[in-house]
Coordinates of C-alpha atoms and ligand atoms in Angstrom, one line a residue:
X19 CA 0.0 0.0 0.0
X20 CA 1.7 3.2 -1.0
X21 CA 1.3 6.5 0.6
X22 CA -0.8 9.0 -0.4
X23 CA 2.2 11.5 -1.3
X24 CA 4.2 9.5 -2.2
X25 CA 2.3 7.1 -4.6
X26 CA 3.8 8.6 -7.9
X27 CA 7.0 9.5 -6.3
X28 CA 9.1 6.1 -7.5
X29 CA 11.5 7.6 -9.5
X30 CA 12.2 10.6 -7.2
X31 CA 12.8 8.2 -4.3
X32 CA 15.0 6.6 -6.2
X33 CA 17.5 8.8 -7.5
X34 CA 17.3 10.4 -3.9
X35 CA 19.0 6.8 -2.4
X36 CA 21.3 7.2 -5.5
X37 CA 22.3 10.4 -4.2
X38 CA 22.3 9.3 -0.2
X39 CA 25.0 6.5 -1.2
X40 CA 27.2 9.0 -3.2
X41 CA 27.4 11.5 -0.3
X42 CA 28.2 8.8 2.0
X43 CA 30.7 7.9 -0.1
X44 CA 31.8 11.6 -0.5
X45 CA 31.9 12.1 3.5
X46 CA 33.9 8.7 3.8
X47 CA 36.6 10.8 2.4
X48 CA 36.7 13.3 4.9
X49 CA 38.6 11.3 7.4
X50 CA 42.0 12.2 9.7
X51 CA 44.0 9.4 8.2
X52 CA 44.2 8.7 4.6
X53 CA 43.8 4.5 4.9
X54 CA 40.6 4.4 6.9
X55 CA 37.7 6.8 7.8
X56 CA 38.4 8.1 11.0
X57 CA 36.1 11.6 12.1
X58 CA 36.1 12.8 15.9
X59 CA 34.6 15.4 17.5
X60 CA 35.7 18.9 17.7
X61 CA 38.1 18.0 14.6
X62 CA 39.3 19.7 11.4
X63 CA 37.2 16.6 9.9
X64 CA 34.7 17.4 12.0
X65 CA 34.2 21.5 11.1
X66 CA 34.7 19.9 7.1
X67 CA 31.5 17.7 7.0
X68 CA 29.5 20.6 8.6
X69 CA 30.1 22.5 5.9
X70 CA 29.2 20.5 3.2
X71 CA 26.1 19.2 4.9
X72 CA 25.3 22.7 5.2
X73 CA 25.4 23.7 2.0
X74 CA 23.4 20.3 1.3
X75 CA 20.7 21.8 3.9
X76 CA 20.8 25.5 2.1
X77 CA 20.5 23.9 -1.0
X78 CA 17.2 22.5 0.0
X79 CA 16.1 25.8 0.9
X80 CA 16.6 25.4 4.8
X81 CA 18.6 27.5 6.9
X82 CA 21.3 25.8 8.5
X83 CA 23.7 27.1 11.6
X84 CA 26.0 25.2 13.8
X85 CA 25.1 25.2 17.0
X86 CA 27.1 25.7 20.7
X87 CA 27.9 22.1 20.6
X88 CA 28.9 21.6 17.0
X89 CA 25.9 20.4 16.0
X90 CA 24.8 21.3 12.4
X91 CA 21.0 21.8 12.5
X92 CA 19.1 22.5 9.0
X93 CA 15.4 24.5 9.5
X94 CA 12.4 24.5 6.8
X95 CA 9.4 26.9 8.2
X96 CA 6.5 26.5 7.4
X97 CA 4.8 29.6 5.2
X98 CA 4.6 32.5 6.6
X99 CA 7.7 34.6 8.5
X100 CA 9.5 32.4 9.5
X101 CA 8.7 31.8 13.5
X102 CA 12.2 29.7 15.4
X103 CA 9.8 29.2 18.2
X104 CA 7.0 27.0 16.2
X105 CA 7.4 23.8 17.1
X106 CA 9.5 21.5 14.8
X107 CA 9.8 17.5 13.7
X108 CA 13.4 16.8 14.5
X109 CA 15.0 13.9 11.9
X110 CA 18.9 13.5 11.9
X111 CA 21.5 11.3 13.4
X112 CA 25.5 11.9 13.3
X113 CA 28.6 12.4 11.3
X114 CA 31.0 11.2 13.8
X115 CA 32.8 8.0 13.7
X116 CA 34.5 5.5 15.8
X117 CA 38.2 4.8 14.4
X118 CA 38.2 3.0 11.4
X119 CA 34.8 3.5 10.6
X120 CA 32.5 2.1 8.1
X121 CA 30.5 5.1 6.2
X122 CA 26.9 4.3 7.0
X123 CA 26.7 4.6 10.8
X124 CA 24.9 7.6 11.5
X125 CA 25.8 9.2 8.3
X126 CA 23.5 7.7 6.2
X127 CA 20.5 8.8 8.7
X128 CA 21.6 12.5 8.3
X129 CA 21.7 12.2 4.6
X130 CA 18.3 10.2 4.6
X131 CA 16.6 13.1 6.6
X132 CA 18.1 15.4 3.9
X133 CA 16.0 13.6 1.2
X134 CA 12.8 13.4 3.1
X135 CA 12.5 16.9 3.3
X136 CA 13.6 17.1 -0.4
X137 CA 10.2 14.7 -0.7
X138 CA 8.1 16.9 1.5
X139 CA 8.9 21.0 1.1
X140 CA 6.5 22.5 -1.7
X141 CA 7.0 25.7 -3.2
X142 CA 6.7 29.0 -1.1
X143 CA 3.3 30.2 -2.8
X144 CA 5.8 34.1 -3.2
X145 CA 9.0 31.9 -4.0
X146 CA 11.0 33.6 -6.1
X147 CA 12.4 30.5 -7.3
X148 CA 15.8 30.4 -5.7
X149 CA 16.6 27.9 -3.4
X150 CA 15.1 29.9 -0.4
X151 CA 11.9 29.2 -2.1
X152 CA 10.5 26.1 0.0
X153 CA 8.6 25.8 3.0
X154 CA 7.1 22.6 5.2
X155 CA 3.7 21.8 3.8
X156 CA 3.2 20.1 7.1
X157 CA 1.6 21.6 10.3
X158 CA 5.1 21.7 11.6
X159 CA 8.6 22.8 10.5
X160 CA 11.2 20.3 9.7
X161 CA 14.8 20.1 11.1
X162 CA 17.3 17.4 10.2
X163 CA 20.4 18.0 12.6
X164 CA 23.5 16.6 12.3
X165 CA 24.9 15.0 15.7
X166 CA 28.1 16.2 16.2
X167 CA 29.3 13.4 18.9
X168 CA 27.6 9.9 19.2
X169 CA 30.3 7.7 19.3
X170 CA 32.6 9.0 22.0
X171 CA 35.4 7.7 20.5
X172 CA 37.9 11.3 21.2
X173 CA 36.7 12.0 25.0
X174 CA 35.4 8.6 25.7
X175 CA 31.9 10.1 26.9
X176 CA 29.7 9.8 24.3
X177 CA 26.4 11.6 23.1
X178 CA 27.9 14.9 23.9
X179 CA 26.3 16.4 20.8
X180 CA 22.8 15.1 21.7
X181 CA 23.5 15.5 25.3
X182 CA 24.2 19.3 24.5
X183 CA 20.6 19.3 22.7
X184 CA 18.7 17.8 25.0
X185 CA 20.2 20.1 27.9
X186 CA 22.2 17.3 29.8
X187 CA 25.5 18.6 29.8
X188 CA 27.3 18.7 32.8
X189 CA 30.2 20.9 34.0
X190 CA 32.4 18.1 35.2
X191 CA 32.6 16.8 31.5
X192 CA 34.7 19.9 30.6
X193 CA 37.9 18.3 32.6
X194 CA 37.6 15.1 29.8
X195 CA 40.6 14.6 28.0
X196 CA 41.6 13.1 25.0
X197 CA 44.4 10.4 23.9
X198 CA 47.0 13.6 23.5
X199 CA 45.7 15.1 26.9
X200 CA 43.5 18.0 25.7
X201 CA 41.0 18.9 27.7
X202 CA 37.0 19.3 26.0
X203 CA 37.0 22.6 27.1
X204 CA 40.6 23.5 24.9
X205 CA 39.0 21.5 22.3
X206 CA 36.1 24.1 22.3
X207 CA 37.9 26.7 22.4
X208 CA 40.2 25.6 19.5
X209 CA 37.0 24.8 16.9
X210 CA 35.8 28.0 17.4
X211 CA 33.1 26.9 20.1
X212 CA 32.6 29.1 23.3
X213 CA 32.2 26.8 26.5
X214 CA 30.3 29.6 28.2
X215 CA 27.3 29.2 26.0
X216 CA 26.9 25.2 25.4
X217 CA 23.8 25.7 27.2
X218 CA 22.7 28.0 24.3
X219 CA 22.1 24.1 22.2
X220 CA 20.0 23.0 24.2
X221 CA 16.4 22.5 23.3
X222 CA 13.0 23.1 25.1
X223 CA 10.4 20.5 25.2
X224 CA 7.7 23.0 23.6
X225 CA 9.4 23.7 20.6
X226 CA 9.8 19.8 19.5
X227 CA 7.1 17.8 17.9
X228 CA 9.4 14.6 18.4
X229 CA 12.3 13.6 17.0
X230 CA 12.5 10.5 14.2
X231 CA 15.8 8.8 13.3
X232 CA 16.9 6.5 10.6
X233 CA 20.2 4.2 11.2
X234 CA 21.2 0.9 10.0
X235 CA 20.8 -1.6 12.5
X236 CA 24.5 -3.0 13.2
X237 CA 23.6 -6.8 14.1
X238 CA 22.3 -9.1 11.7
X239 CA 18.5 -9.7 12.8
X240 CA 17.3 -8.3 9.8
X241 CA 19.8 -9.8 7.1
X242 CA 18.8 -13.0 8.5
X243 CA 15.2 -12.8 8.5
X244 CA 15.2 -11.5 5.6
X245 CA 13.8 -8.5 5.8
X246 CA 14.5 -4.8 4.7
X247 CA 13.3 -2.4 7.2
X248 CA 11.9 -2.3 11.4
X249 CA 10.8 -0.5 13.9
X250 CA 12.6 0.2 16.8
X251 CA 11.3 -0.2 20.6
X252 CA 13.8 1.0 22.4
X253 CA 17.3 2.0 22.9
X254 CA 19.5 0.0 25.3
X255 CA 21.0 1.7 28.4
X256 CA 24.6 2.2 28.7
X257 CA 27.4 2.7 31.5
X258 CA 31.2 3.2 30.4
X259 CA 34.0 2.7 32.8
X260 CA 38.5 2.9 32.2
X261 CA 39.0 0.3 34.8
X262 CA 43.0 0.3 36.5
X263 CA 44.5 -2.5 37.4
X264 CA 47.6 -2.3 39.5
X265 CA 50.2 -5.1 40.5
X266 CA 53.8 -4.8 40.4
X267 CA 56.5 -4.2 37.4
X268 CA 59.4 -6.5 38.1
X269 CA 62.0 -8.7 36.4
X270 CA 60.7 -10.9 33.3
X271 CA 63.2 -13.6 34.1
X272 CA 64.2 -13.1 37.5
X273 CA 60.5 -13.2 39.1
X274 CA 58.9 -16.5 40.4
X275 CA 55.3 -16.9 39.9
X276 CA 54.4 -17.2 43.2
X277 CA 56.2 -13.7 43.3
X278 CA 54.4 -12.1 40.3
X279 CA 51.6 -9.5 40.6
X280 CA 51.6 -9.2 36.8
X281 CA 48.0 -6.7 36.2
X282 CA 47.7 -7.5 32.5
X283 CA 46.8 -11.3 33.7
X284 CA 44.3 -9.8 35.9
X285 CA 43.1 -7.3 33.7
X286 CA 42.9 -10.8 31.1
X287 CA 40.5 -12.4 33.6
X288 CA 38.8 -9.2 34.0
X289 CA 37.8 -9.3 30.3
X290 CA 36.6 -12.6 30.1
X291 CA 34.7 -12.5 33.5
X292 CA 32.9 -9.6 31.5
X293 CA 32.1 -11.8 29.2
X294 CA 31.1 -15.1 31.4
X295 CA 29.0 -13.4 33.5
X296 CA 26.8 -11.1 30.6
X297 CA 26.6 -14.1 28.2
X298 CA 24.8 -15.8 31.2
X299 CA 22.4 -12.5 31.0
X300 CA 19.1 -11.9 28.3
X301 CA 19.9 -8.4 26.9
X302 CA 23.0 -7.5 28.7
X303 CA 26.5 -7.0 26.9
X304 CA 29.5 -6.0 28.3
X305 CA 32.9 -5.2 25.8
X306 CA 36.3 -5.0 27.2
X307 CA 37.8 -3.0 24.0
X308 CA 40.8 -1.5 24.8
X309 CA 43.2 -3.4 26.9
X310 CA 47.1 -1.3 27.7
X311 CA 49.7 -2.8 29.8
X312 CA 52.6 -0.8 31.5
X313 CA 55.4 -0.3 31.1
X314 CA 55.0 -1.9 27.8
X315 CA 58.2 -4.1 27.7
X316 CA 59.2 -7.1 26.5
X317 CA 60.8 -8.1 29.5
X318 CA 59.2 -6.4 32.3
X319 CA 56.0 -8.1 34.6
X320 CA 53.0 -5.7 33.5
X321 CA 52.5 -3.2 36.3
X322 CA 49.6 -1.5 35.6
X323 CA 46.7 -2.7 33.5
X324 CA 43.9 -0.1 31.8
X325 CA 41.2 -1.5 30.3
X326 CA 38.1 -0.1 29.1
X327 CA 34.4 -1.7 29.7
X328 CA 31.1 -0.9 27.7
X329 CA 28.5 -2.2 29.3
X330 CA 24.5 -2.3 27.3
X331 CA 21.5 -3.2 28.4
X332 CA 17.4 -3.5 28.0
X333 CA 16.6 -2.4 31.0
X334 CA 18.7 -0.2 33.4
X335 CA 18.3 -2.7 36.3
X336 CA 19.6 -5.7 35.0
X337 CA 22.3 -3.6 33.3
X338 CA 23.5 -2.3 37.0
X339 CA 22.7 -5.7 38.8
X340 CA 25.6 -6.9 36.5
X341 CA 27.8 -4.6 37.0
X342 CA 27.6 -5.4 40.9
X343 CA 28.2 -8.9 40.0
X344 CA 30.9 -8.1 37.7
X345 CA 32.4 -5.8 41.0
X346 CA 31.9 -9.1 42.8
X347 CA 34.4 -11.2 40.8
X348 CA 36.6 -8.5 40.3
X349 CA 37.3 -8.0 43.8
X350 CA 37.6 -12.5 43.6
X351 CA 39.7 -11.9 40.8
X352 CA 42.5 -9.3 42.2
X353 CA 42.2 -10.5 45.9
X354 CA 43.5 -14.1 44.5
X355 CA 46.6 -12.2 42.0
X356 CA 47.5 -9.9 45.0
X357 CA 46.2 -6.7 42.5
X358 CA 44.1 -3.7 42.9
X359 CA 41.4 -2.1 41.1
X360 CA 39.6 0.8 40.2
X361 CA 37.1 2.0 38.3
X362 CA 36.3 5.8 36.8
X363 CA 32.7 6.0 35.4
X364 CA 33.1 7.9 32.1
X365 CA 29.6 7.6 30.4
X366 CA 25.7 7.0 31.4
X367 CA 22.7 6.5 29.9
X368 CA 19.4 5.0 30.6
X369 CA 17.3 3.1 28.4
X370 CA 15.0 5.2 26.1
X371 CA 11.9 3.5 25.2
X372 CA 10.2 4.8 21.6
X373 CA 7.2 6.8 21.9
X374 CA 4.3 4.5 21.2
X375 CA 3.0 7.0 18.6
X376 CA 6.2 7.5 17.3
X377 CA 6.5 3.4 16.9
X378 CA 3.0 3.9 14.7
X379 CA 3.8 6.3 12.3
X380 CA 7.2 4.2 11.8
X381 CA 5.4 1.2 11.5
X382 CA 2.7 2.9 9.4
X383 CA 5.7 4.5 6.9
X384 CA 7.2 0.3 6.5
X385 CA 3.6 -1.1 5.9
X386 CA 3.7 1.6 3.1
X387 CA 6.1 0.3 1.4
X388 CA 5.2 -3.3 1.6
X389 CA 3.4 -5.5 -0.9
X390 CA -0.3 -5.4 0.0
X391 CA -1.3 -8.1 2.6
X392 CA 2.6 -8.5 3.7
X393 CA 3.3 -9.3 7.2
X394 CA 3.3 -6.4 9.5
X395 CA 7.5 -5.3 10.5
X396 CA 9.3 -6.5 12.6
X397 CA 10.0 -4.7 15.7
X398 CA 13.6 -5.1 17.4
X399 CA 14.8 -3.7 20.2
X400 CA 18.4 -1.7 20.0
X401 CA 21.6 -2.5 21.7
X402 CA 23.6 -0.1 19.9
X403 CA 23.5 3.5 21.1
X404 CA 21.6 6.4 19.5
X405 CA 21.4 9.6 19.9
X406 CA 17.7 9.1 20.6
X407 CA 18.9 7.8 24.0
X408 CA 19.6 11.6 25.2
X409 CA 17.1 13.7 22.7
X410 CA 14.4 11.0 24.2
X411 CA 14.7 13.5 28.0
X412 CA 13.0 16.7 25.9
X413 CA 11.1 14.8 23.0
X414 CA 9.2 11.6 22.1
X415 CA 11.4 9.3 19.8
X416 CA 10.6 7.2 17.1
X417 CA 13.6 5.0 15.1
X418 CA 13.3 3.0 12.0
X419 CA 16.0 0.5 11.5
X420 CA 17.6 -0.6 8.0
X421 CA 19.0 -3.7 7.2
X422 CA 22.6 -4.6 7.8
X423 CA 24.3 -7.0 5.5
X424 CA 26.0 -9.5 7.9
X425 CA 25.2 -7.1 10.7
X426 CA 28.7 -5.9 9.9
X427 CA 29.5 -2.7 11.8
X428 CA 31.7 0.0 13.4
X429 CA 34.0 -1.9 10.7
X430 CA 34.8 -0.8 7.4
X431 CA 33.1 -3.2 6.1
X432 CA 29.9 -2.2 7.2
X433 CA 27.6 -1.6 4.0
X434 CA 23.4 -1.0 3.0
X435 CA 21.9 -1.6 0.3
X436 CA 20.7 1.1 -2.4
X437 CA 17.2 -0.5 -2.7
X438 CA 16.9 -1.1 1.0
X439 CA 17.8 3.0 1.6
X440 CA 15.2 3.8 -1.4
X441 CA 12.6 2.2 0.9
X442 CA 13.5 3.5 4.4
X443 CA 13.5 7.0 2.8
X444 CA 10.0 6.3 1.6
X445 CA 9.2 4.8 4.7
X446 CA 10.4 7.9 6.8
X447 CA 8.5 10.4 4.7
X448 CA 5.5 8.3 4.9
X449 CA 6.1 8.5 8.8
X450 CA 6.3 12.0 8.5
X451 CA 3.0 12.3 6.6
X452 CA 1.1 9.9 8.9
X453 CA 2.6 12.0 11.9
X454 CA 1.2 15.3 10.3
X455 CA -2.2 13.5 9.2
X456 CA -2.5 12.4 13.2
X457 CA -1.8 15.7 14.6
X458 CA -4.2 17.5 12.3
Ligands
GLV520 C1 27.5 3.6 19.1 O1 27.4 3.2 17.9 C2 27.4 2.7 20.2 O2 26.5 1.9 20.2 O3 28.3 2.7 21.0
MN521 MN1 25.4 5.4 15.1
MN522 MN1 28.4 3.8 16.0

């Protein structure tokens, strides 16, 4: 059953996911190393994607300004003077990217949200035919922004973009630094940011309609049912912790065992306790992904041990209730090696559950695209972080999942189809239509 919009609008739809891959492949070659696709926040990279998204946005006729954060955020009014207070439909996702990166993650959600209001916009009725000439033809204004940090991956706290948006930022994150010791607050300063007026970002709840996010899904559920497009329930909760490990540096040869307090063996049973105990759980992963041992020699007992730990889940209880029992063990695991441990808490986030209506209209947008009588879509539930998870404390969120070949990502690697973007552009337009059809 097609939409109504959007009925004749095959070819359009088309050459708009024709145009989504190429820019995808166009910001793949933005990157801080020439090899692989590598884009942090607050980087040269970073300030260059902004830009061409932006002139992307003007192009379409929206305005487009970076905000406090360094998040790019494109505006379409609807007719009239144009009113930044009327409430708007947020779509978007982000340009960052872990380190070697795949080109999709987030990226291909921004450029999605590009095309949909491409779809949408009309002709101002006094447009004088330049590329300022298009308004939203819905009872809302749309804004596709650009996340400027989901990933973490420079200051280890991630979601400082959305976090910025959504009004969560806190003054203790300022002191964050990354791998070469500069602080988040230098690394305002240096893009051009002012750290006095992040709160400036943020967004109030009266001037959001909801926000609506398109991403692939990075797990294979989909590739293996077979199965383009979902809807998305909800967004797993998150805690990060760098975890230290301290023992004793001593001779490679000359120490005994029975002498040894080596940390990177402890810090080794640390990662696969991590992995014992959440394999044991439903809906609770834990990642030990960076693992350092010091001094770093050849012939010297580890000292110290840093390791990092991600740790997921559906529900913020059972998350936490494993993280006591991963304490537990290792205070069992450290007590036995004669170590010690600590643990800094670098990132948290609670589960974000999809607004109910939100989960209709997405549902609504895939039935559109399916062959009459087809099954309903499937509904999964998300244990990769969005930036949903912080936008969801001002707005409602809704998420629509694309297939994943292989379920292949944060890799580069990682890859979607053209034909399977075609339909979750439809789909999110049609989402968009059905959310303006229910609210009048
Ligand atoms: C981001 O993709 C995350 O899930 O960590
Ligand atoms: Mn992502
Ligand atoms: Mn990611």
């Amino acid at each position: 059953m097609a939409g109504p919009l959007l009925v004749a609008e095959g070819d359009r739809v088309a050459v708009a996911a024709r145009r989504v891959m190429a820019r995808c492949d166009e910001l793949a070659r933005v990157s801080a190393t020439s090899d692989a696709i590598e884009r942090v926040y607050l980087s040269a990279e970073h300030a260059r994607v902004n830009r061409l998204a932006a002139e992307w946005m003007r192009e379409l006729g929206m305005t487009a300004r970076q905000d406090a954060a360094g998040n790019l955020v494109g505006r379409l009014d609807t007719a009239g003077a144009p009113d930044p207070d009327a409430p708007a439909l947020v779509l978007g996702s982000h340009l960052d990217t872990v380190p070697d990166a795949g080109r999709y993650d987030g990226i291909v959600g921004v450029l999605m949200a590009l095309e949909v209001v491409r779809l949408l916009r009309v002709p101002r009725a006094d447009g004088d035919g330049d590329g300022r000439g298009f308004v939203s033809p819905l009872p809302f204004a749309l804004e596709v922004i650009a996340f400027s940090d989901e990933e973490g991956t420079r200051f280890g706290k991630a979601l400082l973009g959305s976090s910025a948006v959504a009004g969560l930022w806190r003054d203790d994150w300022w002191t964050l630094t990354d791998a070469d010791g500069m602080t988040l607050r230098e690394a305002f300063v240096e893009f051009g940011l002012d750290p006095a007026r992040v709160g400036e970002a943020a967004r109030r709840p009266a001037e959001l309609v909801g926000y609506l996010e398109a991403h692939i899904e990075q797990g294979p559920e989909l590739d293996d049912r077979g199965e383009p497009l979902a809807v998305v329930s909800s967004i797993a909760s998150a805690r990060r912790f760098q975890l230290v490990v301290t023992g004793e540096a001593r001779h490679a040869g000359g120490t005994p065992y029975d002498r040894r307090r080596d940390a990177l063996l402890g810090a080794s049973e640390a990662a696969l306790a991590v992995e014992r105990i959440c394999r044991a759980e439903h809906h609770v992963i834990g990642t030990v992904g960076r693992l350092e041992a010091y001094p770093g020699a050849v012939n010297v007992v580890p000292g110290e041990a840093h390791l990092s730990l991600d740790l997921r889940g559906e529900l913020d209880e059972r998350r936490d209730a494993v993280w006591g029992s991963i304490e537990a063990e290792l205070d069992a695991i450290m007590g036995r090696r004669g170590l010690r441990w600590q643990a800094r808490e670098v990132h948290s986030a609670p589960a974000v559950f999809c607004a109910p209506l939100l989960q209709d209209v997405v549902r609504e947008g895939i039935v559109s695209t399916l062959p009459r009588g087809g099954d309903a879509p499937t509904t999964l539930f998300s244990p990769a972080g969005h930036d949903g998870m912080s936008i969801g404390a001002v707005t409602g969120v809704g998420m629509l999942f694309l297939r994943n070949p292989d379920g292949i990502s944060h890799h580069p690697g990682e890859s979607v189809s053209t034909a399977d973007v075609a339909l979750g552009v439809r789909a999110l337009a049609e989402s968009v239509l059905q959310l303006a059809s229910d609210r009048g």
